Amino acid sequence: MRALQLFADRDLRITDLPDPAPPGPGEVLIAPKAVALNHIDVWGWRGMAFAQRKLPIVVGVEASAEVVSVGDGVTRFSPGQQVVPYSAMTCGTCRYCTEGRDNLCENVAGIMGFHIDGLARGLVTMPERLLIPVPAGIPHDHACASQVTFGTVVHMLFDNAKLQPGETILVQAGGSGIGSVAIMMAKSLGCTVITTVGSDEKIEPVRALGADHVINYTTTSFSGAVRRATGKKGVDVVFEHVGASTWEGSLACLKPGGRLVTCGSTSGVTANINLMQLFQRQLRIIGSFGCTIRNQVQALDWMARGIRPLIDTTVPLERFSEGLERLESRRVLGKIVVTL
Ligand SMILES: [Zn+2]
């Protein structure tokens, strides 16, 4: 089978690997059809944590696939069915896994495509418990964004920030994969959505997703613009993933009792916090990483109800690196999808 393997820093090659053995008891053999790119793919490709990873490694963290065959005892899937994998190899038995808090698994063997072989290959063997059926009518190039893109946003907005209808939210980097999804979900819930973009060309596409106020942060101070847009009140929730360059401004945008939820730090990992502001204004800062299997099911429900990923570019497997370069450059608007 064909596979895309990372051999060294920025060295991706299409290789020919032996087909996997037929699936064993409780296992399902799947054929990935589309892979969505995320910042975790860029970090992996740039050599983050190479010391703890075996090389070469098959890349591809989130995907949509078709069932090829099933092992003994598998009851939820049959050949030809569309599925999405939950690509963190959790144990399924620890306290967190049994409580449905999969992204806190105590014995996780790694994230597929980052620590262990991923989904950019012809065939993959998965445990049945880590596969989720896709509702009818969601094509592979949309379903492939159900975990790292949609699931992450569901976990941030609803499990962590507990966003309520009618609240006001600031979504940082509204043109990004997760930012664009956060705008659509918050708007669909009946929230007022303020968002930032890094160039004038992104203003209209992001407004078309439903954002009420769009700020070009390269030409306007976003915290000042948020104060003006909210009559100096501030927002209930900030959706953060930019990191160092926006952190202090994001905290300053919160109203007293507001919540900041963050899942990323693309502009840098270290930031300052004014502790007096934190406790006197009773702010809440919530870290969020990945999603649970339940969040991925909810993500597919959102897609079935018509909230779909904004697709920037679709490229074949041979041009995976080009997709990563585009994501790294931040010229991207929405998702980059790789077809297999
Ligand atoms: Zn576990």
Coordinates of C-alpha atoms and ligand atoms in Angstrom, one line a residue:
M1 CA 0.0 0.0 0.0
R2 CA 1.0 3.6 -0.5
A3 CA 1.9 5.6 2.5
L4 CA 3.3 9.1 3.2
Q5 CA 6.2 8.9 5.7
L6 CA 8.3 11.5 7.5
F7 CA 12.0 10.6 7.5
A8 CA 13.5 13.8 9.0
D9 CA 12.8 17.5 9.4
R10 CA 10.6 18.5 6.4
D11 CA 11.5 15.3 4.6
L12 CA 8.3 13.6 3.5
R13 CA 8.3 10.7 1.0
I14 CA 5.6 8.5 -0.6
T15 CA 6.6 4.9 0.2
D16 CA 5.3 1.4 -0.5
L17 CA 4.5 -0.5 2.8
P18 CA 3.2 -4.0 3.1
D19 CA -0.6 -4.3 3.5
P20 CA -1.7 -4.9 7.1
A21 CA -2.8 -8.4 8.2
P22 CA -6.6 -9.1 8.1
P23 CA -8.3 -7.4 11.2
G24 CA -8.2 -9.5 14.4
P25 CA -11.0 -9.8 16.9
G26 CA -12.5 -6.3 17.7
E27 CA -10.5 -4.7 14.9
V28 CA -11.6 -2.9 11.8
L29 CA -9.5 -2.4 8.6
I30 CA -10.2 1.1 7.1
A31 CA -9.1 2.9 3.9
P32 CA -8.6 6.6 4.6
K33 CA -10.0 8.8 1.8
A34 CA -9.3 12.3 3.0
V35 CA -6.9 13.8 5.6
A36 CA -7.3 17.4 7.1
L37 CA -4.2 19.3 7.9
N38 CA -3.7 21.1 11.3
H39 CA -0.9 22.9 13.2
I40 CA 0.0 19.6 14.9
D41 CA 1.0 18.3 11.4
V42 CA 3.2 21.4 10.9
W43 CA 4.9 20.9 14.3
G44 CA 5.5 17.2 13.5
W45 CA 6.9 18.0 10.1
R46 CA 9.2 20.7 11.5
G47 CA 10.8 18.2 13.9
M48 CA 9.1 18.9 17.2
A49 CA 9.9 16.2 19.8
F50 CA 11.8 14.0 17.3
A51 CA 13.7 12.6 20.2
Q52 CA 10.6 10.9 21.6
R53 CA 9.2 9.7 18.2
K54 CA 10.3 6.8 16.0
L55 CA 11.2 7.7 12.4
P56 CA 10.1 7.2 9.7
I57 CA 6.5 7.7 10.8
V58 CA 3.3 7.7 8.7
V59 CA 1.8 11.2 8.9
G60 CA -1.9 12.3 9.0
V61 CA -3.7 13.0 12.3
E62 CA -7.4 13.4 11.3
A63 CA -9.2 11.7 8.4
S64 CA -12.4 10.3 7.0
A65 CA -12.3 6.6 5.8
E66 CA -14.2 3.7 4.5
V67 CA -14.5 0.3 6.2
V68 CA -12.7 -2.4 4.2
S69 CA -13.3 -5.5 6.5
V70 CA -14.1 -6.3 10.1
G71 CA -12.7 -8.8 12.6
D72 CA -14.6 -11.3 14.8
G73 CA -16.9 -9.7 17.3
V74 CA -17.2 -6.3 15.5
T75 CA -20.9 -5.4 15.5
R76 CA -21.1 -1.6 14.8
F77 CA -19.5 -1.5 11.4
S78 CA -19.7 -3.3 8.0
P79 CA -17.6 -3.1 4.8
G80 CA -18.3 0.1 2.7
Q81 CA -19.5 2.2 5.7
Q82 CA -18.0 5.7 6.1
V83 CA -16.2 6.2 9.4
V84 CA -13.9 8.7 11.2
P85 CA -11.2 7.5 13.5
Y86 CA -10.5 9.0 17.0
S87 CA -6.8 9.2 16.5
A88 CA -5.4 9.3 20.0
M89 CA -4.6 5.7 20.9
T90 CA -6.2 5.7 24.3
C91 CA -6.4 2.6 26.6
G92 CA -10.2 2.4 27.0
T93 CA -9.9 1.1 30.5
C94 CA -8.5 3.9 32.8
R95 CA -10.7 6.1 35.0
Y96 CA -10.8 8.9 32.5
C97 CA -11.5 6.6 29.5
T98 CA -14.4 4.9 31.3
E99 CA -15.8 8.4 32.3
G100 CA -15.7 9.4 28.6
R101 CA -12.9 11.9 29.2
D102 CA -10.8 10.3 26.5
N103 CA -8.4 13.3 26.1
L104 CA -7.2 12.8 29.7
C105 CA -6.4 9.1 29.2
E106 CA -3.6 8.1 31.7
N107 CA -2.1 5.4 29.4
V108 CA -2.4 7.0 25.9
A109 CA 0.0 5.4 23.5
G110 CA 0.2 8.5 21.4
I111 CA -1.5 10.6 18.8
M112 CA -1.6 8.9 15.4
G113 CA 0.4 10.8 12.8
F114 CA 2.5 12.6 15.5
H115 CA 3.8 10.0 18.0
I116 CA 2.8 6.8 16.2
D117 CA 1.9 5.9 12.6
G118 CA -0.9 8.0 11.3
L119 CA -3.7 8.0 8.7
A120 CA -2.0 9.1 5.4
R121 CA -1.8 5.5 4.0
G122 CA -3.9 3.1 2.0
L123 CA -5.0 0.9 4.9
V124 CA -5.1 1.2 8.7
T125 CA -6.1 -1.2 11.4
M126 CA -8.1 0.4 14.2
P127 CA -9.8 -0.9 17.3
E128 CA -13.6 -0.8 16.9
R129 CA -14.0 1.5 20.0
L130 CA -12.0 4.3 18.3
L131 CA -14.2 4.5 15.2
I132 CA -17.3 6.7 14.8
P133 CA -20.0 6.2 12.1
V134 CA -20.5 9.2 9.8
P135 CA -24.2 10.3 9.2
A136 CA -25.3 10.2 5.6
G137 CA -24.6 13.1 3.3
I138 CA -21.3 14.3 4.8
P139 CA -18.5 13.8 2.1
H140 CA -15.0 12.7 3.1
D141 CA -13.5 16.2 2.5
H142 CA -15.9 17.6 5.3
A143 CA -16.0 14.6 7.6
C144 CA -12.2 14.5 7.8
A145 CA -12.2 17.6 9.9
S146 CA -14.5 16.1 12.6
Q147 CA -11.8 15.6 15.3
V148 CA -9.0 18.1 15.5
T149 CA -10.9 20.9 13.9
F150 CA -14.6 20.5 14.8
G151 CA -14.2 18.3 17.9
T152 CA -11.6 20.7 19.4
V153 CA -14.1 23.6 19.0
V154 CA -17.0 21.7 20.5
H155 CA -14.8 20.8 23.5
M156 CA -13.6 24.4 23.9
L157 CA -17.0 26.2 23.5
F158 CA -19.4 23.8 25.2
D159 CA -17.5 21.5 27.6
N160 CA -15.0 24.2 28.8
A161 CA -16.3 27.7 28.2
K162 CA -19.9 26.7 28.6
L163 CA -21.0 29.2 26.0
Q164 CA -24.7 30.2 26.3
P165 CA -27.2 31.6 23.8
G166 CA -27.1 35.4 23.7
E167 CA -23.6 35.8 25.0
T168 CA -20.9 37.8 23.3
I169 CA -17.7 36.0 22.1
L170 CA -14.4 37.1 20.7
V171 CA -13.0 34.5 18.3
Q172 CA -9.3 35.1 17.6
A173 CA -8.1 34.3 14.1
G174 CA -11.5 33.8 12.5
G175 CA -10.0 32.8 9.2
S176 CA -8.2 29.7 10.6
G177 CA -9.6 26.2 10.6
I178 CA -10.9 26.2 14.2
G179 CA -11.7 30.0 14.2
S180 CA -14.0 29.7 11.3
V181 CA -15.8 26.8 12.9
A182 CA -16.1 28.6 16.2
I183 CA -17.8 31.6 14.4
M184 CA -20.4 29.4 12.8
M185 CA -21.2 27.4 15.9
A186 CA -21.4 30.5 18.2
K187 CA -23.6 32.3 15.6
S188 CA -25.8 29.3 15.2
L189 CA -26.3 29.3 19.0
G190 CA -27.5 32.9 18.9
C191 CA -24.3 34.6 20.2
T192 CA -22.9 38.0 19.1
V193 CA -19.6 37.1 17.4
I194 CA -16.5 39.4 17.2
T195 CA -13.5 38.1 15.4
T196 CA -10.0 39.1 14.2
V197 CA -8.3 38.5 10.9
G198 CA -4.7 39.2 9.7
S199 CA -5.5 40.8 6.3
D200 CA -8.3 42.8 4.6
E201 CA -8.9 40.0 2.1
K202 CA -10.2 37.8 4.9
I203 CA -12.8 40.3 6.2
E204 CA -15.6 39.6 3.8
P205 CA -15.3 35.7 3.8
V206 CA -15.3 35.7 7.6
R207 CA -18.3 38.1 7.8
A208 CA -20.1 35.7 5.4
L209 CA -19.6 33.0 8.1
G210 CA -21.8 35.1 10.4
A211 CA -19.4 37.3 12.3
D212 CA -21.0 40.5 13.5
H213 CA -17.8 42.5 13.8
V214 CA -14.5 41.7 12.0
I215 CA -11.3 43.4 13.1
N216 CA -8.1 43.5 11.0
Y217 CA -5.7 43.2 14.0
T218 CA -2.7 44.3 11.8
T219 CA -4.2 47.8 11.3
T220 CA -6.5 48.2 14.4
S221 CA -6.0 47.4 18.1
F222 CA -8.4 44.6 18.6
S223 CA -8.9 45.2 22.3
G224 CA -9.9 48.8 21.6
A225 CA -12.2 47.7 18.8
V226 CA -13.8 45.1 21.2
R227 CA -14.4 47.8 23.8
R228 CA -16.1 50.0 21.2
A229 CA -18.2 47.1 19.8
T230 CA -19.5 46.1 23.3
G231 CA -20.1 49.6 24.6
K232 CA -17.0 49.2 26.9
K233 CA -18.5 46.1 28.6
G234 CA -16.2 43.5 27.1
V235 CA -17.1 39.9 26.0
D236 CA -18.3 36.9 28.0
V237 CA -15.9 34.5 26.3
V238 CA -12.6 34.7 24.4
F239 CA -11.7 31.8 22.1
E240 CA -7.9 31.9 22.1
H241 CA -5.4 29.8 20.2
V242 CA -2.9 32.5 18.9
G243 CA -0.9 32.7 22.1
A244 CA 1.8 35.2 23.1
S245 CA 1.0 37.9 20.6
T246 CA -2.7 38.2 21.6
W247 CA -2.8 36.9 25.2
E248 CA -2.8 40.2 27.2
G249 CA -5.2 41.9 24.8
S250 CA -7.5 38.8 24.9
L251 CA -7.6 39.0 28.7
A252 CA -8.3 42.7 28.6
C253 CA -11.4 42.1 26.4
L254 CA -13.2 40.0 29.0
K255 CA -16.0 41.4 31.1
P256 CA -15.9 40.7 34.9
G257 CA -16.6 37.0 35.4
G258 CA -15.6 36.3 31.7
R259 CA -14.0 33.1 30.5
L260 CA -11.0 32.7 28.3
V261 CA -10.6 29.2 26.7
T262 CA -7.3 28.4 24.9
C263 CA -6.1 25.4 22.9
G264 CA -3.0 26.9 21.1
S265 CA 0.0 29.1 21.1
T266 CA 1.1 29.4 17.5
S267 CA 2.7 32.8 18.1
G268 CA 4.7 31.8 21.2
V269 CA 4.2 29.8 24.5
T270 CA 5.1 32.3 27.1
A271 CA 2.8 35.2 28.2
N272 CA 2.2 37.5 31.2
I273 CA -0.8 37.5 33.4
N274 CA -1.8 40.5 35.6
L275 CA -2.8 38.5 38.7
M276 CA -4.7 41.5 40.2
Q277 CA -6.8 41.7 37.1
L278 CA -7.3 37.9 37.2
F279 CA -8.7 37.8 40.8
Q280 CA -10.4 41.2 41.1
R281 CA -12.3 40.8 37.9
Q282 CA -12.9 37.1 38.7
L283 CA -11.7 35.9 35.3
R284 CA -11.5 32.2 34.4
I285 CA -8.7 30.9 32.1
I286 CA -9.4 27.4 30.8
G287 CA -6.9 25.1 29.0
S288 CA -8.4 22.8 26.4
F289 CA -6.6 20.1 24.4
G290 CA -8.2 17.9 21.7
C291 CA -11.6 16.4 22.3
T292 CA -13.4 13.4 23.5
I293 CA -15.0 10.7 21.3
R294 CA -18.4 12.1 22.4
N295 CA -17.3 15.6 21.1
Q296 CA -16.5 14.0 17.7
V297 CA -20.0 12.5 17.5
Q298 CA -21.4 16.0 18.4
A299 CA -19.1 17.5 15.7
L300 CA -20.6 15.1 13.1
D301 CA -24.1 16.2 14.3
W302 CA -23.2 19.8 13.7
M303 CA -22.1 18.9 10.2
A304 CA -25.3 17.0 9.6
R305 CA -27.2 20.1 10.6
G306 CA -25.3 22.1 7.9
I307 CA -22.3 23.6 9.7
R308 CA -19.5 22.5 7.4
P309 CA -15.8 23.3 7.2
L310 CA -14.6 26.2 5.1
I311 CA -12.2 24.6 2.7
D312 CA -9.1 26.6 1.6
T313 CA -7.5 24.1 -0.7
T314 CA -7.7 20.5 -1.6
V315 CA -4.4 18.7 -2.7
P316 CA -3.5 15.1 -3.6
L317 CA -1.2 13.1 -1.3
E318 CA 1.8 14.0 -3.5
R319 CA 1.4 17.7 -2.5
F320 CA 1.0 17.2 1.3
S321 CA 4.2 19.3 1.9
E322 CA 2.8 22.2 -0.1
G323 CA -0.3 22.1 2.1
L324 CA 1.8 22.2 5.2
E325 CA 3.9 25.2 3.8
R326 CA 0.6 27.0 3.1
L327 CA -0.7 26.4 6.6
E328 CA 2.7 27.5 8.1
S329 CA 2.5 30.7 6.1
R330 CA -0.9 31.6 7.6
R331 CA -2.2 32.7 4.2
V332 CA -4.8 30.1 4.7
L333 CA -8.6 30.6 5.0
G334 CA -10.2 27.5 6.4
K335 CA -9.0 23.9 6.0
I336 CA -6.5 22.3 3.8
V337 CA -7.7 18.9 2.8
V338 CA -5.5 16.1 1.3
T339 CA -7.2 13.4 -0.7
L340 CA -6.0 9.8 -0.9
Ligands
ZN1 ZN -7.3 5.5 29.2

